[in-house]
XYZ file of C-alpha atoms in Angstrom:
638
model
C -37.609 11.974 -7.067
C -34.583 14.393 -7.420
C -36.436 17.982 -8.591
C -33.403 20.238 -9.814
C -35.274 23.413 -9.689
C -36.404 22.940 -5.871
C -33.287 21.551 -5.077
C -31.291 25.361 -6.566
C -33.709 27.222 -4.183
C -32.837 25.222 -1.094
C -28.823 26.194 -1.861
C -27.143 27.857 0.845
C -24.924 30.945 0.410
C -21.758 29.520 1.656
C -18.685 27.830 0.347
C -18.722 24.101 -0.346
C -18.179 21.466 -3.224
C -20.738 20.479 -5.277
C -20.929 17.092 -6.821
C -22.993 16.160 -10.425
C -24.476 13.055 -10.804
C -25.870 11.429 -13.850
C -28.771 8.520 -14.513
C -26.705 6.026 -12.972
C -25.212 7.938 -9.977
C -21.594 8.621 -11.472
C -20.262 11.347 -10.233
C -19.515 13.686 -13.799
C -17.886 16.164 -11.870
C -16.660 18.097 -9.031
C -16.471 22.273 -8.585
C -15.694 24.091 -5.200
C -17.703 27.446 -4.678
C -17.352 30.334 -2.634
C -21.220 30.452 -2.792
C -22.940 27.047 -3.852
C -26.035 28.909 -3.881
C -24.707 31.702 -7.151
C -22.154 29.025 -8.503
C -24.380 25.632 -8.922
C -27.207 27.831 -10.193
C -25.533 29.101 -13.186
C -25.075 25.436 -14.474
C -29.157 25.726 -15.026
C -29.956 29.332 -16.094
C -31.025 29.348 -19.598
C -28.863 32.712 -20.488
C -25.713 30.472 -19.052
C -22.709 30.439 -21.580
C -20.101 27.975 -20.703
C -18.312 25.878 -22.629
C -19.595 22.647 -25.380
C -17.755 20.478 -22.942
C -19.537 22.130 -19.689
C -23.136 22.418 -21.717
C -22.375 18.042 -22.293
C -22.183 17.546 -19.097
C -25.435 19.701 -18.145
C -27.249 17.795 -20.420
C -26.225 14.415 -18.390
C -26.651 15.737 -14.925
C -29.518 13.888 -12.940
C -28.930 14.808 -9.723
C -26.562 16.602 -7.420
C -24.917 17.487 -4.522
C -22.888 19.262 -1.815
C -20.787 19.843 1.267
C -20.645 23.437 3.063
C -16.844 24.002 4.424
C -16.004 26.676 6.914
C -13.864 28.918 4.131
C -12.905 28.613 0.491
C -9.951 26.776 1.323
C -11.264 24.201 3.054
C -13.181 23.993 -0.207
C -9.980 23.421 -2.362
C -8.759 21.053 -0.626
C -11.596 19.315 -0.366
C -12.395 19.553 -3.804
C -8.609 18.078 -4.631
C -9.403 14.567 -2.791
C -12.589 14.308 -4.612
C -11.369 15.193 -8.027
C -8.515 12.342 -6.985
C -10.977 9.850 -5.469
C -13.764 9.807 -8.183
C -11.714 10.899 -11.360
C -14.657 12.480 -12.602
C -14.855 12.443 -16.596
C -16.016 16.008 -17.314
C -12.981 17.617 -14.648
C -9.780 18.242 -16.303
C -7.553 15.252 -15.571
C -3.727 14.985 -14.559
C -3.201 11.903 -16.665
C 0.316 11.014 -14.518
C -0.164 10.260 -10.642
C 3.839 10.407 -10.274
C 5.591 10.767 -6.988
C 9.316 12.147 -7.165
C 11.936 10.199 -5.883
C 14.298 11.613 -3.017
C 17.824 10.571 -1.383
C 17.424 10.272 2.531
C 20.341 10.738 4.643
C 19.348 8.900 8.129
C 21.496 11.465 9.780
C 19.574 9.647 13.210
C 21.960 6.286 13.177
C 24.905 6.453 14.412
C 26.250 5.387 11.344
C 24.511 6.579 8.721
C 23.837 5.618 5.355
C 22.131 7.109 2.179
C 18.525 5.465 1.118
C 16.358 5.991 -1.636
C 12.998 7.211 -0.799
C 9.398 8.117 -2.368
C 8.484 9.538 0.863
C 9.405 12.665 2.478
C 8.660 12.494 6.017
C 9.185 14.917 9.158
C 11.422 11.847 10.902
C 14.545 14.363 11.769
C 16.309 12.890 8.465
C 17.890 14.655 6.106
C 16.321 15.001 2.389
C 17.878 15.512 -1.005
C 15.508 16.296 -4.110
C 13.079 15.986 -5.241
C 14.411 14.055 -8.548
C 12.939 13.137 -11.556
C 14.947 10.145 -12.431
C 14.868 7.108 -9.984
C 17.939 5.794 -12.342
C 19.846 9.335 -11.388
C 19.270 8.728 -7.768
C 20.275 5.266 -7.653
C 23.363 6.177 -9.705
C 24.272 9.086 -7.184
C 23.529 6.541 -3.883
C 25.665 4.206 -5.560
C 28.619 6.751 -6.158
C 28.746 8.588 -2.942
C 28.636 5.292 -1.046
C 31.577 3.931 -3.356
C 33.960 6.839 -2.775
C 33.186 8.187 0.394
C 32.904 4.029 1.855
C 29.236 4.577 3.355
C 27.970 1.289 4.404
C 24.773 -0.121 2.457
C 23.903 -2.991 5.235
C 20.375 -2.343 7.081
C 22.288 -3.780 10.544
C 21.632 -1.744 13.724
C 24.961 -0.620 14.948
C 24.762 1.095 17.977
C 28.801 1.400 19.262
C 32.327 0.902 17.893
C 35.695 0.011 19.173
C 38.479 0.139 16.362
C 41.118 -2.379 16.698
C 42.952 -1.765 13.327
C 42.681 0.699 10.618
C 43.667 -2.189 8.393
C 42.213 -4.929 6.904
C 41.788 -7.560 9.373
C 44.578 -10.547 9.643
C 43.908 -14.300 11.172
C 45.673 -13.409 13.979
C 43.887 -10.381 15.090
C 40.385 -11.942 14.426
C 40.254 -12.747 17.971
C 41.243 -9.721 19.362
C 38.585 -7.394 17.442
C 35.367 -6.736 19.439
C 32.463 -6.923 16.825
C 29.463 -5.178 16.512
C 27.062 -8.022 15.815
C 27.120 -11.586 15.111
C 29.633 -12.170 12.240
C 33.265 -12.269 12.497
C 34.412 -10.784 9.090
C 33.248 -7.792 7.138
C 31.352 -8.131 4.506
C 32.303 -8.505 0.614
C 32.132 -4.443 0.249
C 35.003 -4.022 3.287
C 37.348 -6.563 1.212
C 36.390 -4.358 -2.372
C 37.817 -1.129 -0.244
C 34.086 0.096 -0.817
C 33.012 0.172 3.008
C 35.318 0.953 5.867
C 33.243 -1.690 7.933
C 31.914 -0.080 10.737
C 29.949 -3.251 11.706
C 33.316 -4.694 13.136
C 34.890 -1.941 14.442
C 37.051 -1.179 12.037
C 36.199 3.071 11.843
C 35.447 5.207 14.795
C 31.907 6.796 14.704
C 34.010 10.162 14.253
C 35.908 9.270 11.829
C 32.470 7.983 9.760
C 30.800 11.416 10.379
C 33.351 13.057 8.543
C 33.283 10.810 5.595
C 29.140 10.934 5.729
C 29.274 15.115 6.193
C 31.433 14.890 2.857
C 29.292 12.693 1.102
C 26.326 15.426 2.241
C 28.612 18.400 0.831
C 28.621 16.720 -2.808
C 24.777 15.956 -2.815
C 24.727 19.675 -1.649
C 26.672 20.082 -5.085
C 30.257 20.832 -3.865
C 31.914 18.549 -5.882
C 35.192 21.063 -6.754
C 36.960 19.210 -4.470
C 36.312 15.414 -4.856
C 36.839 16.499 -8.597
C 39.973 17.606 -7.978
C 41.778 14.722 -6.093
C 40.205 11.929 -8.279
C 41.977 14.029 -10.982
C 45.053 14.257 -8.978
C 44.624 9.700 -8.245
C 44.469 9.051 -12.145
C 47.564 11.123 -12.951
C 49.296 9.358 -10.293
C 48.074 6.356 -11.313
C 48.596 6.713 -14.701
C 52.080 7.828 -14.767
C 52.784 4.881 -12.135
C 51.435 2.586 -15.180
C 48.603 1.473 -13.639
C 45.942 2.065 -15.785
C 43.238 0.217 -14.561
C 43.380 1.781 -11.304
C 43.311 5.426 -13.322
C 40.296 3.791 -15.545
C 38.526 3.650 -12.280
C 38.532 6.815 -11.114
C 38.063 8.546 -14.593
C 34.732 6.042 -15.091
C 34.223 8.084 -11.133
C 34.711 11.526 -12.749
C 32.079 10.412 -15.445
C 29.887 9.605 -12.819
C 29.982 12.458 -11.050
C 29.458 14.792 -14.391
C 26.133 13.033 -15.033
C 24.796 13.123 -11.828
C 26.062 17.210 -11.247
C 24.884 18.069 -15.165
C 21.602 18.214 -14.381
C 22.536 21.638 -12.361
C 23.976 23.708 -15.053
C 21.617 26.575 -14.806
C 22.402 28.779 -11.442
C 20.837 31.740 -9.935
C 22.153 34.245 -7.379
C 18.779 33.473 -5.043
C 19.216 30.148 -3.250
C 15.241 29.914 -3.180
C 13.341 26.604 -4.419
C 11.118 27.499 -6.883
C 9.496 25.420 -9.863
C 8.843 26.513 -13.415
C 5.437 25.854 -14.503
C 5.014 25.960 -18.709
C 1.720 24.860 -20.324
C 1.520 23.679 -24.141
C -2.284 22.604 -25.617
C -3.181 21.108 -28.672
C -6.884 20.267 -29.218
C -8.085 17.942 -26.139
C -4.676 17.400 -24.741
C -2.183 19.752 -22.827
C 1.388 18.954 -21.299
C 2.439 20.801 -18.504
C 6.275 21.049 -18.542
C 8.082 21.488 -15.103
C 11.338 22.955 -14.070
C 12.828 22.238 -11.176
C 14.914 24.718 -9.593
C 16.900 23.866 -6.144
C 19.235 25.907 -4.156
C 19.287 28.051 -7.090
C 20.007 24.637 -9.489
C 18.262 23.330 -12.296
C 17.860 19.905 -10.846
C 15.587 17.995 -13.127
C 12.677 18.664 -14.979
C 9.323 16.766 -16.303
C 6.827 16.726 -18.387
C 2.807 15.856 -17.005
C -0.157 14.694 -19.708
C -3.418 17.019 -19.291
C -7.033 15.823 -20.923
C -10.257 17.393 -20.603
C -8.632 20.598 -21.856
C -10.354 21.570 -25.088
C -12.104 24.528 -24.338
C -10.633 25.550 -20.873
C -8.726 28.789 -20.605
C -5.241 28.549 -19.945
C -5.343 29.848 -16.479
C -8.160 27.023 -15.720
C -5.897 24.304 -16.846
C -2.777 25.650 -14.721
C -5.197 26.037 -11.664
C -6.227 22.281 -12.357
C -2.716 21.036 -12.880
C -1.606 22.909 -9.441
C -3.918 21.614 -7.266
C -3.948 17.845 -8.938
C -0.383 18.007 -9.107
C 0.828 19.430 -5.288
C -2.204 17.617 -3.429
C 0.431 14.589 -3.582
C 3.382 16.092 -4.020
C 5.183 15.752 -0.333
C 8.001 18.234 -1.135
C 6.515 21.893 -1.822
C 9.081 24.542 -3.383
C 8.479 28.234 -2.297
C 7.672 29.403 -5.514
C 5.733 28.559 -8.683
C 6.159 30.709 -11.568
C 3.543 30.210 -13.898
C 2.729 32.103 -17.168
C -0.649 33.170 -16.162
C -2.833 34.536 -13.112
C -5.687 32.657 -12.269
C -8.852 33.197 -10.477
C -8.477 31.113 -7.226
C -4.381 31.688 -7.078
C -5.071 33.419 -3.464
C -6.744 30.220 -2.366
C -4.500 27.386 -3.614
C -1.301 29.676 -2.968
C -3.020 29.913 1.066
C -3.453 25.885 0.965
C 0.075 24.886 -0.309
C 1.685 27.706 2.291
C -0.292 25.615 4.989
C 0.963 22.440 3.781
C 4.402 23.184 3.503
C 4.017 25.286 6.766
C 5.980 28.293 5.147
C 4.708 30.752 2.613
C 4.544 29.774 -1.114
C 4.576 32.377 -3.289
C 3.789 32.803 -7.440
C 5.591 34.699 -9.673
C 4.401 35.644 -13.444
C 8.055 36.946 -14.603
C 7.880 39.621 -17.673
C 11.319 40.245 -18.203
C 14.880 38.343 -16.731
C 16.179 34.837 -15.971
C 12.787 33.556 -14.502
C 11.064 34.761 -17.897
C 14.009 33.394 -19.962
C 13.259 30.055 -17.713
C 9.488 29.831 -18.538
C 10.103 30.542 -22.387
C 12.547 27.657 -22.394
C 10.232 25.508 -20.406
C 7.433 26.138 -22.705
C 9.242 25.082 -25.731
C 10.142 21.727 -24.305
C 6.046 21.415 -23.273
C 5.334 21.841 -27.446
C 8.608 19.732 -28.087
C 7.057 16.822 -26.244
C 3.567 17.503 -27.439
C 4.873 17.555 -31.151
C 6.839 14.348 -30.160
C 3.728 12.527 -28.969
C 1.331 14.084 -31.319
C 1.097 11.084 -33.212
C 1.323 8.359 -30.670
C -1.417 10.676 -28.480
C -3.835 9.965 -31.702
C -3.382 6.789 -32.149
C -3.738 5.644 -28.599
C -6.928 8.394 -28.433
C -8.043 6.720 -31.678
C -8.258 2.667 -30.330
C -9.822 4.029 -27.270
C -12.236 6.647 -26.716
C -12.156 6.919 -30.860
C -12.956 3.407 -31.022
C -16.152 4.189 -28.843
C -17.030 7.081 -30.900
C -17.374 4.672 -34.032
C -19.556 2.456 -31.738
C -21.864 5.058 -30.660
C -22.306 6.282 -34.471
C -22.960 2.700 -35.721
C -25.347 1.976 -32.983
C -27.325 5.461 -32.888
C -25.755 6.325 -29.133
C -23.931 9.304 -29.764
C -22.491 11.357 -26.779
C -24.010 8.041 -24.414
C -21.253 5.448 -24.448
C -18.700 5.332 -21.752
C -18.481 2.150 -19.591
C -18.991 -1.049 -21.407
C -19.313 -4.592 -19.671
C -19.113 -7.528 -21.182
C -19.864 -11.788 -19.958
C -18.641 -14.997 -20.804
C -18.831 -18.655 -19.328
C -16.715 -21.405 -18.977
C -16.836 -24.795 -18.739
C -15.851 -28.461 -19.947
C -18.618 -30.250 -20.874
C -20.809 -28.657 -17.625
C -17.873 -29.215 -15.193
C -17.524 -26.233 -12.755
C -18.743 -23.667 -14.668
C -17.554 -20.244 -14.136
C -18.471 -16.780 -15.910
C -16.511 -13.478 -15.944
C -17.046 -9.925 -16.356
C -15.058 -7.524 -17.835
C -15.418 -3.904 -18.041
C -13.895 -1.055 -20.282
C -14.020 2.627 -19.510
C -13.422 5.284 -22.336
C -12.208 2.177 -24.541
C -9.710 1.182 -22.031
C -9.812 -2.399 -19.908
C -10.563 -1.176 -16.135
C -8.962 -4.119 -14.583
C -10.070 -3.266 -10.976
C -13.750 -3.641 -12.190
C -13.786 -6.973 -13.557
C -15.481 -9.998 -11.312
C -15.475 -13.387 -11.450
C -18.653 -15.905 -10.528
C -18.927 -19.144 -9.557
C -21.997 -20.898 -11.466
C -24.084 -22.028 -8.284
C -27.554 -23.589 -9.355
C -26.895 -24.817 -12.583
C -25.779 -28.161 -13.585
C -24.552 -29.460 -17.091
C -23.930 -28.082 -19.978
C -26.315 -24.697 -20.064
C -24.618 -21.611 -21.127
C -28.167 -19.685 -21.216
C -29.245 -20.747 -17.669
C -25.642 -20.166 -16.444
C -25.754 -16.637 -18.451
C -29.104 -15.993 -16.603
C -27.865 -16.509 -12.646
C -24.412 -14.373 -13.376
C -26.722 -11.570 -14.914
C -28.739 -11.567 -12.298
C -26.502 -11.936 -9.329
C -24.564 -8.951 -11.235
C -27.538 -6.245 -11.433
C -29.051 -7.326 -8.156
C -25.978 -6.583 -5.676
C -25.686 -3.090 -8.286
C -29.670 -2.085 -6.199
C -28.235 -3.065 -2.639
C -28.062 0.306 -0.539
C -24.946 1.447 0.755
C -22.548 0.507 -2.016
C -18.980 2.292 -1.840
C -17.915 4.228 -5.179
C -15.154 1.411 -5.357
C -17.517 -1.582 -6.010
C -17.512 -2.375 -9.519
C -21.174 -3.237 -9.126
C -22.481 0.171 -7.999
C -21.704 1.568 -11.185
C -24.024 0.599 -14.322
C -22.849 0.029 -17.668
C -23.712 2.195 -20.706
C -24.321 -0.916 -22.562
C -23.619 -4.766 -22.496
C -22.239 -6.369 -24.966
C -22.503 -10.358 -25.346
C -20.414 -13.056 -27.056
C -23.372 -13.984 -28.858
C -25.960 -13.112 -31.043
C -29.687 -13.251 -30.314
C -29.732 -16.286 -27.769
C -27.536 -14.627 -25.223
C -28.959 -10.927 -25.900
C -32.652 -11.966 -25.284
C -31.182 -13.951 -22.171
C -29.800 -10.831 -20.683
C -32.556 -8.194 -21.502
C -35.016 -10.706 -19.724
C -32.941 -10.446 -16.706
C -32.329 -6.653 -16.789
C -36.548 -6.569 -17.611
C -37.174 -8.800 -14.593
C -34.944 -6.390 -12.130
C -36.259 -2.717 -13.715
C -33.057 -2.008 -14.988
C -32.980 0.203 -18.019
C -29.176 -0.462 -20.078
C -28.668 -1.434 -23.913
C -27.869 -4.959 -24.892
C -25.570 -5.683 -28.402
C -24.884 -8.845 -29.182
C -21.748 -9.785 -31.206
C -22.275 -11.962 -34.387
C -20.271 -14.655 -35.218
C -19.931 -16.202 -38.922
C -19.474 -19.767 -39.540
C -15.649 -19.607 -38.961
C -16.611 -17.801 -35.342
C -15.092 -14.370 -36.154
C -17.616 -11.401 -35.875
C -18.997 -10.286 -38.693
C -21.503 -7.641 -36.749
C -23.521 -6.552 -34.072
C -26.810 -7.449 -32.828
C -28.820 -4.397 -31.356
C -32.386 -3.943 -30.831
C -33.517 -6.767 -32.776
C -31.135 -5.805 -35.896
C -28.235 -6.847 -37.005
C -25.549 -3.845 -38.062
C -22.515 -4.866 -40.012
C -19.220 -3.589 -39.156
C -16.201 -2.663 -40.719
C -13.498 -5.140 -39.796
C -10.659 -2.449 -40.560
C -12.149 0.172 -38.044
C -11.002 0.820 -34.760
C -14.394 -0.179 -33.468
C -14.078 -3.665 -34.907
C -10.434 -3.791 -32.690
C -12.142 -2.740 -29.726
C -15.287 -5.158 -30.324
C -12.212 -7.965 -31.218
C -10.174 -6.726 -27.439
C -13.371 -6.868 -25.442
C -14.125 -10.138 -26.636
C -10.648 -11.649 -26.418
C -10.820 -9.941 -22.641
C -13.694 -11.547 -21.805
C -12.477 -15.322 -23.024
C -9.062 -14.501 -21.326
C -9.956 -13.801 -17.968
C -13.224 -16.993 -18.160
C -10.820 -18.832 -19.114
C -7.868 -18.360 -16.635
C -10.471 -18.408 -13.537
C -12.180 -21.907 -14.897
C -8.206 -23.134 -15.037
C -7.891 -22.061 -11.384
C -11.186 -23.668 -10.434
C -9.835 -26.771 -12.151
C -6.295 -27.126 -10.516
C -7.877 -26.537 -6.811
C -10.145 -29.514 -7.836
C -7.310 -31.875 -8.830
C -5.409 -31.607 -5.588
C -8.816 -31.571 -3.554
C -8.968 -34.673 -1.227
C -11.903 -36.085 0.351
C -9.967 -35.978 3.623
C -10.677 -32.024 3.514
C -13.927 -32.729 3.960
C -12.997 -33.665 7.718
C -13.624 -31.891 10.009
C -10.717 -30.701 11.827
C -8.229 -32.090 9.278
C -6.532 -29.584 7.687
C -3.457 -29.531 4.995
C -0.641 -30.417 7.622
C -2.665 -33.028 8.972
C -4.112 -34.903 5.396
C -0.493 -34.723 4.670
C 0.591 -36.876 7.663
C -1.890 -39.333 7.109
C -0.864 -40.121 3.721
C 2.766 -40.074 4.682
C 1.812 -42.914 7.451
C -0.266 -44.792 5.544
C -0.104 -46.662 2.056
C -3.441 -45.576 0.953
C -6.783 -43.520 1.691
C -8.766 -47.368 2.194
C -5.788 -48.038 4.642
C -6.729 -44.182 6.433
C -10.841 -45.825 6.219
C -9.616 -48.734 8.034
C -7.304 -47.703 10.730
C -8.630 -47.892 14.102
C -8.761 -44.768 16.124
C -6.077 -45.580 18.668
C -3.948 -45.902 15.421
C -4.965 -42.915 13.638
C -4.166 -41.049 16.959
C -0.558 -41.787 17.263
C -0.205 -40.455 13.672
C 2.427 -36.763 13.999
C -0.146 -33.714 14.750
C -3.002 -35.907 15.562
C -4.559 -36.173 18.756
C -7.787 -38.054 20.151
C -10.623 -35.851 18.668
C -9.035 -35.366 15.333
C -9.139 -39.574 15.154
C -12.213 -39.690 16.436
C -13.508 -37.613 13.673
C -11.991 -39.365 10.760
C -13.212 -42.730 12.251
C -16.742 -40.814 12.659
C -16.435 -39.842 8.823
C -15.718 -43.030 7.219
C -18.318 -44.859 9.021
C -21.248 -42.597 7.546
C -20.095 -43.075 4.400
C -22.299 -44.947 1.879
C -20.266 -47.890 0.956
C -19.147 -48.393 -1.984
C -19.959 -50.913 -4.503
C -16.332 -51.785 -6.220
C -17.653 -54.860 -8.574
């Protein structure tokens, strides 16, 4: 048995993570320490003060432990993986697990083109970004390609000889020396949109130049593209052809919303990002400014929980090291709003991982201050915005489980929820299902399906009795990963039943030593739920209450996903043949028997020499459908 107190005094002095562990082995949450020894211990002194939301956790904390690392930043970034990994409920939690989108230039290829990516990787390419807008990026790919005629086409073209700088003709089809297989461009070459390089028809030379152009105006020198568009629709226009001008001003338009994202410009050519924190109650947004080559570039906005009685340093140290653990591109500087305890730490980790020095500025005064105050009121503009749709979504979920654990006396206990159901048609492959919700939300990943083996007919309770148990036994196997659903156990079960099915699952869990609530939920006669079942008494509910719409989504969940796995069990049945229970005849093979003869009693019949000569059949294969048939009880067709 875990002792708490003899486990402090065996602490060493050293850096580490330390991991807390409740009742049913959950990790609650993750902390790095210089010293585990002084840091875990203050968790347990009676004079601590820390906050309600720290003190909660305490009070669930059942167990722990830890991992000594070499230095305090081995500790960070250790403590970033597990935070990621486990999602732990009592850490502060970076709601979005975004990855910016980038433009690659595959500078490498002899001719080459312009990709979206959401990767940046040390492959000798060429990056633009990052960007917040996968539409922008698209948009700009599309634009540069159209006026600078970069191929799209994924063929390898590894040489060039140019026959014509004009479109091909008939008669010179034979004399061009293609790169590859086809012998005509492609539909881009005859929309003037790609100078073809796959036939020959633009030196490599003359293709660099167009492709270092089209890397000048992602760069953001666009003066000069600007100008001679301008310069084509005057022309055209005053040559009367207008749709020709309507094309290149719809280009100019194009290029002013993919360059009006840079408005704001700084002497310093640095890459820096603008970090602005906004906090109301249990939720925060972190708004974030990206500044490139001395160009606003984008910005976005990142959802915070957890946060209700963290400092605002604590929450920016949280968002940092949540945020850049997965961030591929690192910027040189952050400029935050407020110093934090670790900065040193996380500011050493992201210099390592983006192998130069990042820096952190808190600006008091200038354009970097003027920055921050403008990214802070967008953070409160958005958390205004989603104030209300925040509430209500924080209402049908974790609200909804608040109203639970008041009607049912659990208050503070109720997190993870599972609930069963069977299906069948009149006993015929039964099946059950189990769905689980976390915090009031469906946790899809969790749910499992089961396969009724050793019952027969009709019997929901017996069928409700080997799921249950097959369920909670595989959760007391050793060894289980954090990613099996069945290593974790649920706060409470609920069944889609009343006393029956509840008494039927508490024998099971009594049987296996396994301590977790059972609720049953009441049907009336027109089999809507009029209350729950719990401990023997049954609790009305209100059916207006967000805890009724939970109780009415966990149910529907549960019938759903029976349901849909029992229709799956039924169509694999119907196309089932009872030559798949031959050995050695598989799909390709039943199917060539059928196709040769008129029916199965003509396959029963056939002799082996002609089953043999049968397309993908050989000797044994015949042998062994002969060999079936004739140890088959006969039949008795009268």
């Amino acid at each position: 048995m875990f002792d708490i107190q003899d486990e402090l005094k065996k602490l060493p002095a050293k850096p580490g993570v330390y991991l807390m562990h409740d009742k049913s082995d959950e990790i609650i949450y993750v902390g790095k320490a210089i010293s585990l020894k002084n840091r875990v211990r203050q968790y347990f002194q009676e004079s601590r003060q820390v906050t309600p939301k720290i003190e909660k956790m305490i009070s669930r904390i059942a167990w722990f432990e830890y991992i000594v690392t070499d230095s305090e930043l081995e500790a960070l970034v250790l403590e970033c993986n597990l935070i990621k990994e486990h999602a732990p409920r009592y850490n502060t939690m970076l709601k979005d697990g975004k990855t910016y989108p980038y433009i690659k230039a595959t500078i490498q290829e002899p001719f080459p083109r312009l990709l979206f990516s959401r990767q940046l990787k040390r492959d000798g390419n060429k990056y633009f970004g990052p960007f917040t807008s996968a539409g922008a990026i698209r948009e700009a790919i599309e634009l540069v390609n159209r006026i600078y005629h970069l191929r799209t086409c994924n063929r390898k073209i590894s040489g060039t000889k140019v026959v014509s700088a004009e479109p091909p003709t008939v008669s010179d089809a034979t004399s061009r020396t293609p790169l590859d297989a086809k012998n005509r461009p492609c539909l881009y070459y005859e929309m003037g949109q790609c100078d073809a390089p796959c036939q020959g028809m633009i030196s490599e030379e003359d293709y660099r130049l167009n492709f270092e152009q089209a890397l000048r105006f992602l760069q953001g020198d666009t003066a000069e593209i600007r100008h001679e568009l301008e310069a084509r629709m005057k022309a055209a226009s005053e040559q009367m052809a207008f749709e020709e001008a309507a094309i290149y001003r719809d280009q100019l338009e194009s290029i002013r919303r993919v360059t009006e994202r840079q408005k704001i410009t700084s002497g310093e050519q640095e890459d820096r990002d603008i970090l602005a924190l906004a906090r109301s109650g249990n939720e925060a947004v972190m708004q974030v400014f990206f500044i490139r080559n001395g160009k606003l570039l984008g910005r976005e906005h990142y959802y915070l929980t957890g946060v209700e009685f963290e400092k605002d340093e604590d929450v920016i140290s949280s968002f940092i090291k949540q945020n850049y653990a997965g961030t591929p591109y690192l910027p040189g500087e952050l400029v935050t709003e407020k110093e934090f305890s670790d900065s040193e730490a996380i500011l050493n980790w992201l210099s390592e991982k983006r192998g130069k020095r990042v820096k952190m500025t808190i600006p008091r005064r200038g354009q970097k201050e003027r920055l921050l105050e403008l990214a802070k009121k967008n953070a409160y503009l958005v958390l205004n915005q989603d104030a209300d749709k925040l509430k209500a979504e924080r209402a049908r979920t974790r609200g909804a489980m608040d109203e639970l654990e008041e009607l049912l006396g659990m208050e503070g206990q109720l997190h993870r929820v599972e609930s069963y159901d069977i299906s069948h048609i009149n006993g015929f492959e039964t099946v059950g299902s189990m769905v689980v919700f976390d915090e009031g939300k469906a946790k899809k990943n969790d749910y499992r399906k089961f396969r009724i083996r050793s019952v027969t007919g009709p019997d929901d309770y017996g069928s409700m009795d080997e799921m249950l148990t097959r369920r909670f036994e595989h959760s007391k196997k050793e060894g289980l990963s954090e990613a099996d659903s069945f290593a974790h156990l649920p706060d409470i079960i609920f069944m889609d039943g009343g006393k029956g099915q509840v008494h039927i699952c508490e024998e099971v869990l009594a049987r296996l030593a396994i301590d977790v609530p059972v609720c049953g939920m009441v049907k009336d006669d027109h089999h809507r739920t009029r209350g729950l079942y719990f401990r023997d008494v049954e609790i009305p509910i209100d059916t207006h209450s967000e805890g009724f719409h939970l109780i009415t989504r966990i149910q529907d969940e549960t019938h759903r996903f029976a349901i849909e796995y029992h229709k799956q069990i039924r169509s694999k049945g119907q196309t089932h043949s009872i030559l798949d229970e031959i050995p050695g005849i598989g799909p390709k093979r039943r199917l060539a028997l059928m196709r040769s003869f008129e029916s199965l009693d003509a396959i029963r019949q056939a002799t082996e020499d002609e089953l043999a000569k049968v397309e993908g059949m050989d000797r044994k294969a015949a042998h062994a459908v002969v060999t079936f048939f004739e140890n088959q009880t006969p039949r008795n067709d009268s």
